[in-house]
């Protein structure tokens, strides 16, 4: 294995942290009653962050797990096992947290549990579908879904989300990691990487294009396009091919020279997405969510790679810690939305009685102002940092130490947890 110390991309550490924060704001956004419409539209582009995060994972893994010849530093099973040692503690902890909060907040009913159905945000639901959504998931089906969660297969369930909804991304990442040892070395050997990127882009957009032309706006199709690992795999592969492009001196020099304009152009994907959805959300939602903005996200990723390392040791340390906590932020925040909203309403009611809306049900209708988002984001970040440092990292080391000795060999160049 190579013992050459590899570059750490501190810009990518900040990027994955900021993308995780964006997802928190996206999912928490529904609780703020006074959020301006334009801000809500921009925050509602949270899927831009998820796609960027998947691409970033492919890029970083290619940087960390491949040697200078583009070959794997370790065998495929060992690689997947090591990645699972990082994913599984995060997933199990947040799943147990979700179950605990569910039992505290809602009574157990013999007819089953409520689940969350992904629906097309621009497609009106019929009364029949709304009635179906009101039905509870039976306990045998719920236990079966917990089994899917324990085996990290929940992303393959297209109909609904339950417990920790954001954990589908961890399930998808495991599938990406399983594909990486076979696909990454082959992608690193391509010479016409530009054509490969175009091909991946077209393949990614094919599914949503077919679904749109067929008028398939039902919740199952939404679930498949939203989280099925096969349909999201092109984002991860794009990150690998972008790393291959980054190895070209001409590309690297060009991006470093124009990193600020390229970053601005990449971020233009957000208002472009907002504009497209405002124009025709029904027919452009699938494409905007899956594939259409891939070039913008690629520019963001590449331009951030070109930023130099910060000078201060403290800034470097915080960039690394915040970047490593990004997956904890992703997994931790969704179970806390309901409890955080209730606690915020209760505190504001006690501290500012004059703000309470005149209602017979104050607990439900008390308005949560937008300025509380800063405290909610800070809370999630602090919890994620503590979880990463004191739980996830020690458990990961404990699990890795119990892998077969032949699998425990790792490169001294491994400086990033992708």
CSV table of C-alpha atoms in Angstrom, one decimal:
chain,number,residue,atom,x,y,z
A,1,UNK,CA,0.0,0.0,0.0
A,2,UNK,CA,1.1,3.5,-0.6
A,3,UNK,CA,2.6,5.4,2.3
A,4,UNK,CA,2.6,8.8,0.6
A,5,UNK,CA,0.7,11.4,2.6
A,6,UNK,CA,-2.2,12.6,0.6
A,7,UNK,CA,-3.7,16.1,0.4
A,8,UNK,CA,-6.6,16.8,2.7
A,9,UNK,CA,-9.3,18.8,0.9
A,10,UNK,CA,-10.4,21.2,3.7
A,11,UNK,CA,-12.8,22.9,1.4
A,12,UNK,CA,-14.7,19.6,1.0
A,13,UNK,CA,-14.9,19.3,4.8
A,14,UNK,CA,-16.6,22.6,5.0
A,15,UNK,CA,-18.8,21.7,2.0
A,16,UNK,CA,-20.2,18.5,3.5
A,17,UNK,CA,-20.8,20.2,6.8
A,18,UNK,CA,-22.7,23.0,5.1
A,19,UNK,CA,-24.7,20.6,3.0
A,20,UNK,CA,-25.7,18.8,6.2
A,21,UNK,CA,-26.8,22.0,7.8
A,22,UNK,CA,-28.8,22.8,4.7
A,23,UNK,CA,-30.6,19.5,5.1
A,24,UNK,CA,-31.4,20.4,8.7
A,25,UNK,CA,-32.9,23.7,7.6
A,26,UNK,CA,-34.8,21.9,4.9
A,27,UNK,CA,-36.5,19.4,7.2
A,28,UNK,CA,-37.0,21.9,10.0
A,29,UNK,CA,-38.3,24.6,7.7
A,30,UNK,CA,-41.9,23.5,8.1
A,31,UNK,CA,-42.1,24.5,11.7
A,32,UNK,CA,-41.3,28.2,11.2
A,33,UNK,CA,-44.5,30.1,10.7
A,34,UNK,CA,-43.0,33.4,9.5
A,35,UNK,CA,-40.4,32.2,7.0
A,36,UNK,CA,-40.6,34.4,3.9
A,37,UNK,CA,-41.8,32.6,0.7
A,38,UNK,CA,-38.6,33.2,-1.2
A,39,UNK,CA,-36.4,31.9,1.6
A,40,UNK,CA,-38.7,28.8,1.9
A,41,UNK,CA,-38.3,28.2,-1.8
A,42,UNK,CA,-34.5,28.3,-1.6
A,43,UNK,CA,-34.3,26.1,1.6
A,44,UNK,CA,-36.8,23.8,-0.1
A,45,UNK,CA,-34.1,23.0,-2.6
A,46,UNK,CA,-32.5,20.8,0.0
A,47,UNK,CA,-32.2,17.9,-2.4
A,48,UNK,CA,-29.5,19.9,-4.1
A,49,UNK,CA,-27.5,19.3,-0.8
A,50,UNK,CA,-28.2,15.6,-0.7
A,51,UNK,CA,-27.1,15.1,-4.3
A,52,UNK,CA,-23.9,17.1,-3.7
A,53,UNK,CA,-23.2,15.1,-0.6
A,54,UNK,CA,-23.4,11.8,-2.5
A,55,UNK,CA,-21.1,13.2,-5.2
A,56,UNK,CA,-18.7,14.4,-2.5
A,57,UNK,CA,-18.7,10.9,-1.0
A,58,UNK,CA,-17.6,9.4,-4.3
A,59,UNK,CA,-14.9,12.0,-4.7
A,60,UNK,CA,-13.5,11.6,-1.2
A,61,UNK,CA,-13.6,7.8,-1.3
A,62,UNK,CA,-11.7,7.8,-4.6
A,63,UNK,CA,-9.1,10.1,-3.0
A,64,UNK,CA,-8.8,7.9,0.1
A,65,UNK,CA,-9.4,4.3,-1.0
A,66,UNK,CA,-7.5,4.3,-4.3
A,67,UNK,CA,-3.8,4.3,-4.8
A,68,UNK,CA,-1.9,6.5,-7.3
A,69,UNK,CA,-2.6,4.0,-10.1
A,70,UNK,CA,-6.3,4.1,-9.4
A,71,UNK,CA,-6.4,0.6,-7.9
A,72,UNK,CA,-8.0,-0.3,-4.5
A,73,UNK,CA,-5.7,-0.2,-1.6
A,74,UNK,CA,-7.5,-3.1,0.1
A,75,UNK,CA,-9.7,-5.9,-1.0
A,76,UNK,CA,-13.4,-5.2,-1.6
A,77,UNK,CA,-14.8,-7.1,1.4
A,78,UNK,CA,-12.3,-5.4,3.8
A,79,UNK,CA,-13.2,-2.0,2.3
A,80,UNK,CA,-17.0,-2.5,2.7
A,81,UNK,CA,-16.5,-3.9,6.2
A,82,UNK,CA,-14.5,-0.8,7.3
A,83,UNK,CA,-17.1,1.5,5.8
A,84,UNK,CA,-19.8,-0.4,7.6
A,85,UNK,CA,-18.0,0.1,10.9
A,86,UNK,CA,-18.5,3.8,10.4
A,87,UNK,CA,-22.1,3.7,9.1
A,88,UNK,CA,-23.7,1.2,11.4
A,89,UNK,CA,-23.1,2.8,14.8
A,90,UNK,CA,-24.6,6.1,13.5
A,91,UNK,CA,-27.6,4.3,12.1
A,92,UNK,CA,-28.3,2.1,15.1
A,93,UNK,CA,-28.0,4.9,17.5
A,94,UNK,CA,-30.4,7.2,15.6
A,95,UNK,CA,-32.8,4.3,15.0
A,96,UNK,CA,-33.0,3.6,18.7
A,97,UNK,CA,-33.4,7.3,19.4
A,98,UNK,CA,-36.3,7.3,16.9
A,99,UNK,CA,-38.0,4.3,18.6
A,100,UNK,CA,-37.5,5.8,22.0
A,101,UNK,CA,-39.0,9.2,21.0
A,102,UNK,CA,-41.8,7.5,19.2
A,103,UNK,CA,-42.8,5.5,22.4
A,104,UNK,CA,-42.6,8.7,24.5
A,105,UNK,CA,-44.6,10.9,22.2
A,106,UNK,CA,-47.3,8.6,20.9
A,107,UNK,CA,-49.3,5.8,22.5
A,108,UNK,CA,-48.9,2.3,21.2
A,109,UNK,CA,-52.1,1.3,19.3
A,110,UNK,CA,-53.0,-2.3,18.4
A,111,UNK,CA,-53.9,-1.3,14.8
A,112,UNK,CA,-50.3,-0.3,14.0
A,113,UNK,CA,-48.2,2.8,13.4
A,114,UNK,CA,-48.4,5.9,11.1
A,115,UNK,CA,-45.8,6.2,8.4
A,116,UNK,CA,-44.7,9.0,6.2
A,117,UNK,CA,-45.5,8.7,2.4
A,118,UNK,CA,-43.3,10.7,0.0
A,119,UNK,CA,-45.7,12.5,-2.4
A,120,UNK,CA,-45.2,14.6,-5.4
A,121,UNK,CA,-45.3,18.1,-4.0
A,122,UNK,CA,-47.0,19.5,-7.2
A,123,UNK,CA,-49.5,16.7,-7.8
A,124,UNK,CA,-52.8,17.0,-6.0
A,125,UNK,CA,-53.9,13.9,-4.0
A,126,UNK,CA,-57.3,12.3,-4.5
A,127,UNK,CA,-59.5,11.6,-1.5
A,128,UNK,CA,-59.0,7.9,-2.0
A,129,UNK,CA,-55.2,8.3,-1.8
A,130,UNK,CA,-55.5,10.6,1.3
A,131,UNK,CA,-57.6,7.9,3.0
A,132,UNK,CA,-55.0,5.3,2.2
A,133,UNK,CA,-52.3,7.5,3.7
A,134,UNK,CA,-54.4,7.8,6.9
A,135,UNK,CA,-54.3,4.0,7.3
A,136,UNK,CA,-51.8,2.7,9.9
A,137,UNK,CA,-49.0,0.2,9.1
A,138,UNK,CA,-49.8,-3.1,10.7
A,139,UNK,CA,-47.4,-4.3,13.4
A,140,UNK,CA,-46.1,-7.3,11.4
A,141,UNK,CA,-45.3,-4.9,8.6
A,142,UNK,CA,-43.7,-2.5,11.0
A,143,UNK,CA,-41.5,-5.2,12.5
A,144,UNK,CA,-40.6,-6.2,9.0
A,145,UNK,CA,-39.6,-2.6,8.3
A,146,UNK,CA,-37.4,-2.6,11.4
A,147,UNK,CA,-35.7,-5.7,10.0
A,148,UNK,CA,-35.0,-3.7,6.8
A,149,UNK,CA,-33.6,-0.9,8.9
A,150,UNK,CA,-31.3,-3.3,10.9
A,151,UNK,CA,-30.0,-4.7,7.6
A,152,UNK,CA,-29.7,-1.2,6.1
A,153,UNK,CA,-32.0,-2.1,3.2
A,154,UNK,CA,-34.7,0.5,4.0
A,155,UNK,CA,-33.8,2.6,0.9
A,156,UNK,CA,-35.2,-0.1,-1.3
A,157,UNK,CA,-38.7,0.4,0.2
A,158,UNK,CA,-40.3,2.9,-2.1
A,159,UNK,CA,-43.7,3.3,-0.4
A,160,UNK,CA,-43.0,5.1,2.8
A,161,UNK,CA,-40.5,6.3,5.4
A,162,UNK,CA,-40.7,5.4,9.1
A,163,UNK,CA,-38.7,6.0,12.2
A,164,UNK,CA,-35.6,8.0,11.1
A,165,UNK,CA,-36.6,9.1,7.6
A,166,UNK,CA,-33.2,10.4,6.8
A,167,UNK,CA,-31.6,7.0,7.3
A,168,UNK,CA,-32.4,6.0,3.8
A,169,UNK,CA,-29.3,8.0,2.8
A,170,UNK,CA,-27.1,5.7,5.0
A,171,UNK,CA,-28.8,2.7,3.3
A,172,UNK,CA,-28.0,4.1,-0.1
A,173,UNK,CA,-24.4,4.9,0.9
A,174,UNK,CA,-23.8,1.2,1.9
A,175,UNK,CA,-25.0,0.2,-1.6
A,176,UNK,CA,-22.6,2.7,-3.1
A,177,UNK,CA,-19.7,1.4,-1.0
A,178,UNK,CA,-20.5,-2.1,-2.1
A,179,UNK,CA,-20.3,-1.0,-5.7
A,180,UNK,CA,-17.1,1.1,-5.2
A,181,UNK,CA,-14.4,-1.6,-5.3
A,182,UNK,CA,-15.7,-2.9,-8.7
A,183,UNK,CA,-16.6,0.4,-10.4
A,184,UNK,CA,-14.1,2.9,-9.1
A,185,UNK,CA,-10.9,1.4,-10.6
A,186,UNK,CA,-12.6,1.1,-14.0
A,187,UNK,CA,-13.8,4.7,-13.9
A,188,UNK,CA,-10.3,5.9,-12.9
A,189,UNK,CA,-8.9,4.2,-16.1
A,190,UNK,CA,-11.2,6.0,-18.5
A,191,UNK,CA,-9.5,8.5,-20.8
A,192,UNK,CA,-12.5,10.3,-22.2
A,193,UNK,CA,-13.9,11.2,-18.7
A,194,UNK,CA,-15.9,14.1,-20.2
A,195,UNK,CA,-18.0,11.7,-22.3
A,196,UNK,CA,-18.4,9.4,-19.3
A,197,UNK,CA,-19.7,12.2,-17.3
A,198,UNK,CA,-22.2,13.1,-20.1
A,199,UNK,CA,-23.2,9.4,-20.2
A,200,UNK,CA,-23.8,9.2,-16.4
A,201,UNK,CA,-25.8,12.5,-16.6
A,202,UNK,CA,-28.0,11.1,-19.3
A,203,UNK,CA,-28.5,7.8,-17.5
A,204,UNK,CA,-29.4,9.6,-14.3
A,205,UNK,CA,-32.0,11.8,-16.1
A,206,UNK,CA,-33.5,8.9,-18.0
A,207,UNK,CA,-35.6,7.6,-15.1
A,208,UNK,CA,-37.2,10.9,-14.1
A,209,UNK,CA,-37.8,11.8,-17.8
A,210,UNK,CA,-39.6,8.5,-18.5
A,211,UNK,CA,-41.6,8.8,-15.3
A,212,UNK,CA,-42.6,12.4,-16.3
A,213,UNK,CA,-43.6,11.5,-19.8
A,214,UNK,CA,-45.6,8.6,-18.5
A,215,UNK,CA,-47.4,10.8,-16.0
A,216,UNK,CA,-46.3,8.6,-13.1
A,217,UNK,CA,-46.7,11.0,-10.2
A,218,UNK,CA,-47.9,8.4,-7.7
A,219,UNK,CA,-46.2,8.0,-4.3
A,220,UNK,CA,-44.4,4.8,-5.2
A,221,UNK,CA,-42.7,6.4,-8.2
A,222,UNK,CA,-41.8,9.4,-6.0
A,223,UNK,CA,-40.2,7.0,-3.5
A,224,UNK,CA,-38.2,5.1,-6.1
A,225,UNK,CA,-36.8,8.3,-7.7
A,226,UNK,CA,-36.2,9.8,-4.3
A,227,UNK,CA,-34.2,7.1,-2.5
A,228,UNK,CA,-33.7,3.9,-4.6
A,229,UNK,CA,-29.9,3.4,-4.5
A,230,UNK,CA,-29.8,2.3,-8.2
A,231,UNK,CA,-31.5,5.6,-9.2
A,232,UNK,CA,-29.2,7.6,-7.0
A,233,UNK,CA,-26.0,5.7,-7.9
A,234,UNK,CA,-25.1,8.1,-10.8
A,235,UNK,CA,-24.5,10.9,-8.3
A,236,UNK,CA,-21.9,8.8,-6.4
A,237,UNK,CA,-20.3,7.7,-9.7
A,238,UNK,CA,-20.1,11.3,-10.8
A,239,UNK,CA,-18.0,12.1,-7.8
A,240,UNK,CA,-15.6,9.4,-8.7
A,241,UNK,CA,-15.3,10.6,-12.3
A,242,UNK,CA,-14.8,14.1,-11.1
A,243,UNK,CA,-11.9,12.9,-9.1
A,244,UNK,CA,-10.5,11.3,-12.2
A,245,UNK,CA,-10.9,14.6,-14.0
A,246,UNK,CA,-9.2,16.4,-11.1
A,247,UNK,CA,-6.1,14.3,-11.7
A,248,UNK,CA,-5.6,16.0,-15.0
A,249,UNK,CA,-3.2,18.9,-14.5
A,250,UNK,CA,-5.0,21.1,-17.0
A,251,UNK,CA,-8.3,20.7,-15.2
A,252,UNK,CA,-6.8,21.3,-11.8
A,253,UNK,CA,-5.0,24.4,-12.9
A,254,UNK,CA,-8.1,25.7,-14.7
A,255,UNK,CA,-10.3,25.2,-11.7
A,256,UNK,CA,-7.8,26.7,-9.3
A,257,UNK,CA,-7.5,29.8,-11.5
A,258,UNK,CA,-11.3,30.3,-11.8
A,259,UNK,CA,-12.5,28.8,-8.6
A,260,UNK,CA,-14.6,31.8,-7.5
A,261,UNK,CA,-16.5,32.3,-10.8
A,262,UNK,CA,-17.0,28.5,-11.1
A,263,UNK,CA,-18.3,28.3,-7.5
A,264,UNK,CA,-20.7,31.2,-8.2
A,265,UNK,CA,-21.9,29.5,-11.4
A,266,UNK,CA,-22.4,26.2,-9.6
A,267,UNK,CA,-24.5,27.9,-6.9
A,268,UNK,CA,-26.6,29.3,-9.6
A,269,UNK,CA,-28.1,25.9,-9.8
A,270,UNK,CA,-30.2,26.7,-6.7
A,271,UNK,CA,-32.1,29.7,-8.2
A,272,UNK,CA,-32.3,27.8,-11.5
A,273,UNK,CA,-34.0,25.0,-9.7
A,274,UNK,CA,-36.4,27.4,-7.9
A,275,UNK,CA,-37.3,29.0,-11.2
A,276,UNK,CA,-38.0,25.7,-12.9
A,277,UNK,CA,-40.2,24.5,-10.1
A,278,UNK,CA,-42.1,27.8,-10.1
A,279,UNK,CA,-42.6,27.5,-13.9
A,280,UNK,CA,-43.9,23.9,-14.0
A,281,UNK,CA,-43.3,22.0,-10.8
A,282,UNK,CA,-45.6,19.1,-11.9
A,283,UNK,CA,-43.5,18.2,-15.0
A,284,UNK,CA,-40.1,19.5,-13.9
A,285,UNK,CA,-39.9,18.3,-10.3
A,286,UNK,CA,-38.5,14.8,-11.1
A,287,UNK,CA,-35.9,16.2,-13.4
A,288,UNK,CA,-34.9,19.0,-11.1
A,289,UNK,CA,-34.6,16.5,-8.2
A,290,UNK,CA,-32.8,13.9,-10.2
A,291,UNK,CA,-30.2,14.9,-12.7
A,292,UNK,CA,-30.9,18.2,-14.3
A,293,UNK,CA,-28.8,20.2,-11.8
A,294,UNK,CA,-25.8,17.7,-11.9
A,295,UNK,CA,-23.5,20.1,-13.8
A,296,UNK,CA,-24.1,22.8,-11.2
A,297,UNK,CA,-23.4,20.5,-8.4
A,298,UNK,CA,-20.2,19.3,-10.1
A,299,UNK,CA,-18.9,22.8,-10.4
A,300,UNK,CA,-19.6,23.4,-6.7
A,301,UNK,CA,-17.6,20.3,-5.8
A,302,UNK,CA,-14.7,21.0,-8.1
A,303,UNK,CA,-14.4,24.7,-7.2
A,304,UNK,CA,-14.4,23.9,-3.5
A,305,UNK,CA,-11.5,21.4,-4.1
A,306,UNK,CA,-9.4,24.2,-5.4
A,307,UNK,CA,-9.5,26.3,-2.2
A,308,UNK,CA,-6.2,26.2,-0.4
A,309,UNK,CA,-5.8,24.7,3.1
A,310,UNK,CA,-6.3,27.3,5.9
A,311,UNK,CA,-3.3,28.6,7.7
A,312,UNK,CA,-4.3,28.2,11.3
A,313,UNK,CA,-4.1,24.8,13.0
A,314,UNK,CA,-7.3,25.4,14.9
A,315,UNK,CA,-9.3,26.2,11.7
A,316,UNK,CA,-7.9,22.9,10.2
A,317,UNK,CA,-8.9,20.9,13.2
A,318,UNK,CA,-12.4,22.4,13.3
A,319,UNK,CA,-12.9,21.8,9.6
A,320,UNK,CA,-12.0,18.2,10.0
A,321,UNK,CA,-14.3,17.7,13.1
A,322,UNK,CA,-17.2,19.5,11.5
A,323,UNK,CA,-16.8,17.6,8.2
A,324,UNK,CA,-16.6,14.2,10.0
A,325,UNK,CA,-19.8,15.1,11.9
A,326,UNK,CA,-21.8,15.7,8.7
A,327,UNK,CA,-23.2,12.2,8.5
A,328,UNK,CA,-24.2,12.3,12.2
A,329,UNK,CA,-26.0,15.6,11.5
A,330,UNK,CA,-27.8,13.9,8.5
A,331,UNK,CA,-28.9,11.0,10.6
A,332,UNK,CA,-29.6,12.7,13.9
A,333,UNK,CA,-31.8,15.7,13.0
A,334,UNK,CA,-35.0,14.2,11.7
A,335,UNK,CA,-36.0,12.3,14.9
A,336,UNK,CA,-35.6,15.6,16.8
A,337,UNK,CA,-37.9,17.7,14.7
A,338,UNK,CA,-41.1,17.0,16.6
A,339,UNK,CA,-39.6,17.2,20.1
A,340,UNK,CA,-37.7,20.4,19.2
A,341,UNK,CA,-40.8,22.0,17.9
A,342,UNK,CA,-42.8,21.1,21.0
A,343,UNK,CA,-40.0,22.3,23.3
A,344,UNK,CA,-39.6,25.6,21.5
A,345,UNK,CA,-43.4,26.3,21.6
A,346,UNK,CA,-43.4,25.5,25.3
A,347,UNK,CA,-40.5,27.8,26.1
A,348,UNK,CA,-41.8,30.7,24.0
A,349,UNK,CA,-45.2,30.3,25.6
A,350,UNK,CA,-43.7,30.6,29.0
A,351,UNK,CA,-41.3,33.4,28.2
A,352,UNK,CA,-43.5,35.5,25.9
A,353,UNK,CA,-47.1,35.0,26.8
A,354,UNK,CA,-48.1,37.9,24.5
A,355,UNK,CA,-47.0,36.0,21.5
A,356,UNK,CA,-49.4,33.2,22.0
A,357,UNK,CA,-52.0,32.9,19.3
A,358,UNK,CA,-55.6,33.1,20.6
A,359,UNK,CA,-56.6,29.5,20.4
A,360,UNK,CA,-58.1,26.7,22.4
A,361,UNK,CA,-55.1,24.5,21.5
A,362,UNK,CA,-52.1,26.7,22.3
A,363,UNK,CA,-49.6,23.9,22.2
A,364,UNK,CA,-50.3,23.2,18.5
A,365,UNK,CA,-50.9,26.7,17.2
A,366,UNK,CA,-48.2,28.7,19.0
A,367,UNK,CA,-46.1,30.3,16.2
A,368,UNK,CA,-42.4,29.4,16.1
A,369,UNK,CA,-40.4,32.4,14.7
A,370,UNK,CA,-37.7,32.0,12.2
A,371,UNK,CA,-35.0,33.4,14.5
A,372,UNK,CA,-35.1,30.2,16.5
A,373,UNK,CA,-33.6,28.3,13.6
A,374,UNK,CA,-30.2,29.5,14.7
A,375,UNK,CA,-30.6,27.8,18.1
A,376,UNK,CA,-32.0,24.6,16.5
A,377,UNK,CA,-29.0,24.4,14.0
A,378,UNK,CA,-26.5,25.0,16.9
A,379,UNK,CA,-28.2,22.3,19.0
A,380,UNK,CA,-28.0,19.7,16.2
A,381,UNK,CA,-24.4,20.5,15.5
A,382,UNK,CA,-23.3,20.3,19.1
A,383,UNK,CA,-25.1,16.9,19.5
A,384,UNK,CA,-23.6,15.6,16.3
A,385,UNK,CA,-20.1,16.6,17.4
A,386,UNK,CA,-20.5,14.9,20.7
A,387,UNK,CA,-22.0,11.8,19.1
A,388,UNK,CA,-19.2,11.6,16.5
A,389,UNK,CA,-16.4,12.1,19.0
A,390,UNK,CA,-17.5,10.2,22.1
A,391,UNK,CA,-19.7,7.4,20.5
A,392,UNK,CA,-19.3,6.8,16.8
A,393,UNK,CA,-15.5,7.1,16.6
A,394,UNK,CA,-14.8,4.9,19.7
A,395,UNK,CA,-17.3,2.3,18.5
A,396,UNK,CA,-15.8,2.4,15.0
A,397,UNK,CA,-12.4,1.7,16.3
A,398,UNK,CA,-13.7,-1.1,18.5
A,399,UNK,CA,-15.4,-2.7,15.6
A,400,UNK,CA,-12.4,-2.3,13.2
A,401,UNK,CA,-10.2,-3.9,15.8
A,402,UNK,CA,-12.4,-7.0,15.7
A,403,UNK,CA,-12.3,-7.5,11.9
A,404,UNK,CA,-10.1,-10.3,10.6
A,405,UNK,CA,-6.4,-9.4,10.9
A,406,UNK,CA,-6.0,-9.4,7.1
A,407,UNK,CA,-8.7,-6.8,6.8
A,408,UNK,CA,-7.2,-4.4,9.4
A,409,UNK,CA,-4.4,-3.3,7.2
A,410,UNK,CA,-4.9,0.3,6.1
A,411,UNK,CA,-2.9,2.9,4.4
A,412,UNK,CA,-1.1,5.6,6.4
A,413,UNK,CA,-2.5,7.9,3.7
A,414,UNK,CA,-6.0,7.6,5.0
A,415,UNK,CA,-6.6,11.0,6.5
A,416,UNK,CA,-10.3,11.5,5.6
A,417,UNK,CA,-13.4,9.7,6.7
A,418,UNK,CA,-15.5,10.0,3.5
